[in-house]
CSV table of N, CA and C in Angstrom, one decimal:
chain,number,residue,atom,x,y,z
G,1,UNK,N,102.0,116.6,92.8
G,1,UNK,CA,102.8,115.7,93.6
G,1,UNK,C,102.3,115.9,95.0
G,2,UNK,N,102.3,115.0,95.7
G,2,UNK,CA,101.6,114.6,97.0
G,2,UNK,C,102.8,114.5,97.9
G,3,UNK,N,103.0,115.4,99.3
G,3,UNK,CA,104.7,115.1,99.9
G,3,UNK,C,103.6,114.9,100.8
G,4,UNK,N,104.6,113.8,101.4
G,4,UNK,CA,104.5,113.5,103.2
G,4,UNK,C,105.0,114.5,103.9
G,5,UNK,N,104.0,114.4,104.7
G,5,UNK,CA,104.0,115.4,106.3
G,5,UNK,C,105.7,115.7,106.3
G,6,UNK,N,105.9,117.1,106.2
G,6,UNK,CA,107.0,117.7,106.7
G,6,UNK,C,108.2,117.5,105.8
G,7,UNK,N,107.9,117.3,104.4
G,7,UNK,CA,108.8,116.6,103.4
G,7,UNK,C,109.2,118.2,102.5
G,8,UNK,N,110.4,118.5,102.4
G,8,UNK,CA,110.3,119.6,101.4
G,8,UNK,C,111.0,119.3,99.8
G,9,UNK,N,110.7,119.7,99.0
G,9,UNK,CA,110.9,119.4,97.5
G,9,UNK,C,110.6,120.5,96.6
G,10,UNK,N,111.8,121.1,95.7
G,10,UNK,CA,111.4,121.7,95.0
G,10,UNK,C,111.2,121.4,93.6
G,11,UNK,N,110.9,122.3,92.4
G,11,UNK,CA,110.2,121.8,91.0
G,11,UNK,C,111.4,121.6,90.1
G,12,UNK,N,112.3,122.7,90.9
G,12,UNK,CA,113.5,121.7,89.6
G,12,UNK,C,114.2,121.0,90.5
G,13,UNK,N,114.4,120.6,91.8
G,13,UNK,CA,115.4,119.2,92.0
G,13,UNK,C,114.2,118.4,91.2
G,14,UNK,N,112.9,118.0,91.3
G,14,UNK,CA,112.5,117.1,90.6
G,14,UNK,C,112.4,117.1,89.5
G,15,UNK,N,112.5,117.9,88.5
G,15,UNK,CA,112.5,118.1,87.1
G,15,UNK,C,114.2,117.6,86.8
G,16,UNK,N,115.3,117.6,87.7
G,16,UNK,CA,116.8,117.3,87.6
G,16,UNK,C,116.4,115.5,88.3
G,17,UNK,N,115.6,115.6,89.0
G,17,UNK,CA,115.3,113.7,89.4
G,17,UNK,C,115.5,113.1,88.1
G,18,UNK,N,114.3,113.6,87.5
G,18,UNK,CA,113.4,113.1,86.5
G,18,UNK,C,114.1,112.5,85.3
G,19,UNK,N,115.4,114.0,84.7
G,19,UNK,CA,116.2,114.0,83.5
G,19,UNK,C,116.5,112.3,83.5
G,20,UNK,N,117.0,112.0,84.4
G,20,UNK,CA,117.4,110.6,84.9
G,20,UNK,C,116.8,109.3,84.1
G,21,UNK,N,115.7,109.6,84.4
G,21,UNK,CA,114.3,108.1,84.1
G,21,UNK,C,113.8,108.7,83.0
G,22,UNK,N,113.6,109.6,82.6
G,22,UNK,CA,112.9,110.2,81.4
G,22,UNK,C,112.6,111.0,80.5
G,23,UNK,N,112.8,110.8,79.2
G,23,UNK,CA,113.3,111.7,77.8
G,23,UNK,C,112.5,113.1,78.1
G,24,UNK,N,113.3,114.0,78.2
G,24,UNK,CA,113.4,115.5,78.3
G,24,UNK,C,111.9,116.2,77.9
G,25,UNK,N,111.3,115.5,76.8
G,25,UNK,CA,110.3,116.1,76.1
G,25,UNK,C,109.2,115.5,77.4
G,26,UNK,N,108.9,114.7,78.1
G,26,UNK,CA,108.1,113.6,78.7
G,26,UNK,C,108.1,114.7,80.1
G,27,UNK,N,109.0,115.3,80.5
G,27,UNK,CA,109.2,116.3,81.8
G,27,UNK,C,108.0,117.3,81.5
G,28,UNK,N,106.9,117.5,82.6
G,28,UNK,CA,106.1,118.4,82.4
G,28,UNK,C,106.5,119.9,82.7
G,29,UNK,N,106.2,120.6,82.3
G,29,UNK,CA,106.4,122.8,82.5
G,29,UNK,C,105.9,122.8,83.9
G,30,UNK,N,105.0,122.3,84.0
G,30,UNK,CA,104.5,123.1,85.4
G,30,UNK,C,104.7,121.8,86.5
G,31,UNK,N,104.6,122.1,87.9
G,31,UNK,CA,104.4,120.8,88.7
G,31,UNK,C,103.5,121.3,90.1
G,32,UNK,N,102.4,121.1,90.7
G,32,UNK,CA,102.1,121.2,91.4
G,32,UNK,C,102.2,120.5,93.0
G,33,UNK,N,102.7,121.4,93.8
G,33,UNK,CA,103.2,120.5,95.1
G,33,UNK,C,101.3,120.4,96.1
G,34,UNK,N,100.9,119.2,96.6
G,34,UNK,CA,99.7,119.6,97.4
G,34,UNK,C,99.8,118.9,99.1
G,35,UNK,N,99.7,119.3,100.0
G,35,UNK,CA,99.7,119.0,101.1
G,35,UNK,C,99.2,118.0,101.4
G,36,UNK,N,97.4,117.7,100.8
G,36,UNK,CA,96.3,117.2,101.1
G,36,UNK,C,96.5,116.2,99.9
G,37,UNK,N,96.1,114.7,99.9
G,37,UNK,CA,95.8,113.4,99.2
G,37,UNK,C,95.3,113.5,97.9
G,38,UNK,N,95.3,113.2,97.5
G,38,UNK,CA,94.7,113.0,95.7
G,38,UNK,C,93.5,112.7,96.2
G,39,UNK,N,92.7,113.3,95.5
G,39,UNK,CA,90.8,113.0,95.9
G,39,UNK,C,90.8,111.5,94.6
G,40,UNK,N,89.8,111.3,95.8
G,40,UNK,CA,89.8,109.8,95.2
G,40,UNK,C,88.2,109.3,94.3
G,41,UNK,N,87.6,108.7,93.7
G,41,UNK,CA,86.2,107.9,93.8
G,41,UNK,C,86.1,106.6,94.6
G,42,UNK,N,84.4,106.3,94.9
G,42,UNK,CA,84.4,105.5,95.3
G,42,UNK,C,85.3,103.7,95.1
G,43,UNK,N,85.7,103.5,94.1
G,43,UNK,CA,86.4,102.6,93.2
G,43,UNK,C,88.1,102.3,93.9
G,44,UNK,N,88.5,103.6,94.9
G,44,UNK,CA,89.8,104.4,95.2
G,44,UNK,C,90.3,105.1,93.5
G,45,UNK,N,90.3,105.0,93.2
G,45,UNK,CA,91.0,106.1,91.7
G,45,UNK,C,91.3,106.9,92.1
G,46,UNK,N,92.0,107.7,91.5
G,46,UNK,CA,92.3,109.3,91.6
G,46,UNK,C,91.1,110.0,90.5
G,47,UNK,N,90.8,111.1,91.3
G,47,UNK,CA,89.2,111.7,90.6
G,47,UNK,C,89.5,112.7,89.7
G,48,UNK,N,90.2,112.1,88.6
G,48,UNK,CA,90.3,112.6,87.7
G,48,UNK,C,89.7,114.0,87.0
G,49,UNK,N,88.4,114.1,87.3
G,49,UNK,CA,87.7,115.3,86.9
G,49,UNK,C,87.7,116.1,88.0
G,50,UNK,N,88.1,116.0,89.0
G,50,UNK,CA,87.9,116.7,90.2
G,50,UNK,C,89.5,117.5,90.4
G,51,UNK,N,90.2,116.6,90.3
G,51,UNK,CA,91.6,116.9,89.8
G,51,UNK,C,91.8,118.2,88.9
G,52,UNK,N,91.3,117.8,87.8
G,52,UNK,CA,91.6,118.7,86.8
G,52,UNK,C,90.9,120.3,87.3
G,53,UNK,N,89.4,120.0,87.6
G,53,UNK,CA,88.8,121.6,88.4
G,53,UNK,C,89.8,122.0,89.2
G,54,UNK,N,90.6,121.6,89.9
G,54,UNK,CA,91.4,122.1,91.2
G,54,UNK,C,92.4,123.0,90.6
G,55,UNK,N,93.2,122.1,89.7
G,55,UNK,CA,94.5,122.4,89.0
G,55,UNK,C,94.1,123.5,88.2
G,56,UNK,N,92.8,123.5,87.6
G,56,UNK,CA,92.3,124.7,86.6
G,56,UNK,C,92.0,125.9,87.6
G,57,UNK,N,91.8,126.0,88.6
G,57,UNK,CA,91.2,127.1,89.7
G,57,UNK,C,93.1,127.5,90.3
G,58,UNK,N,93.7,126.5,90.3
G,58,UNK,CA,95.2,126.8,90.4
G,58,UNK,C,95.7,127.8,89.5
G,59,UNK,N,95.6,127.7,88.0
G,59,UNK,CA,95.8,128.4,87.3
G,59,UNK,C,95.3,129.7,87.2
G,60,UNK,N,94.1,129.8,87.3
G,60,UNK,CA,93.5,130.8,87.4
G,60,UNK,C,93.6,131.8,88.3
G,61,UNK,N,93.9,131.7,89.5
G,61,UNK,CA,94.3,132.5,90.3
G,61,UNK,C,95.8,133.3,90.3
């Protein structure tokens, strides 16, 4: 999840958003909050493989 400048949010108000819009099993276990924009490709996409290394060095630590 990507917050705006100075925005605070925690993983269960948004896991309690969510119950709302969508079947219980579809709620992810983990949620990552990040400061910094979703890395993009040239195309604008979100960089999917670039994504996933970040999130996996998240875990790992």
């Amino acid at each position: 999840v990507h917050l705006q400048g100075g925005t605070q949010f925690s993983e269960a108000a948004l896991k309690a958003a969510m119950k709302g819009y969508v079947a219980t099993y579809k709620i992810p276990e983990k949620i990552w909050f990040r400061q910094e924009p979703l890395l993009r490709v040239g195309s604008g996409k979100i960089d999917r493989v670039a994504l996933r290394k970040a999130c996996l060095k998240l875990t790992l630590e």
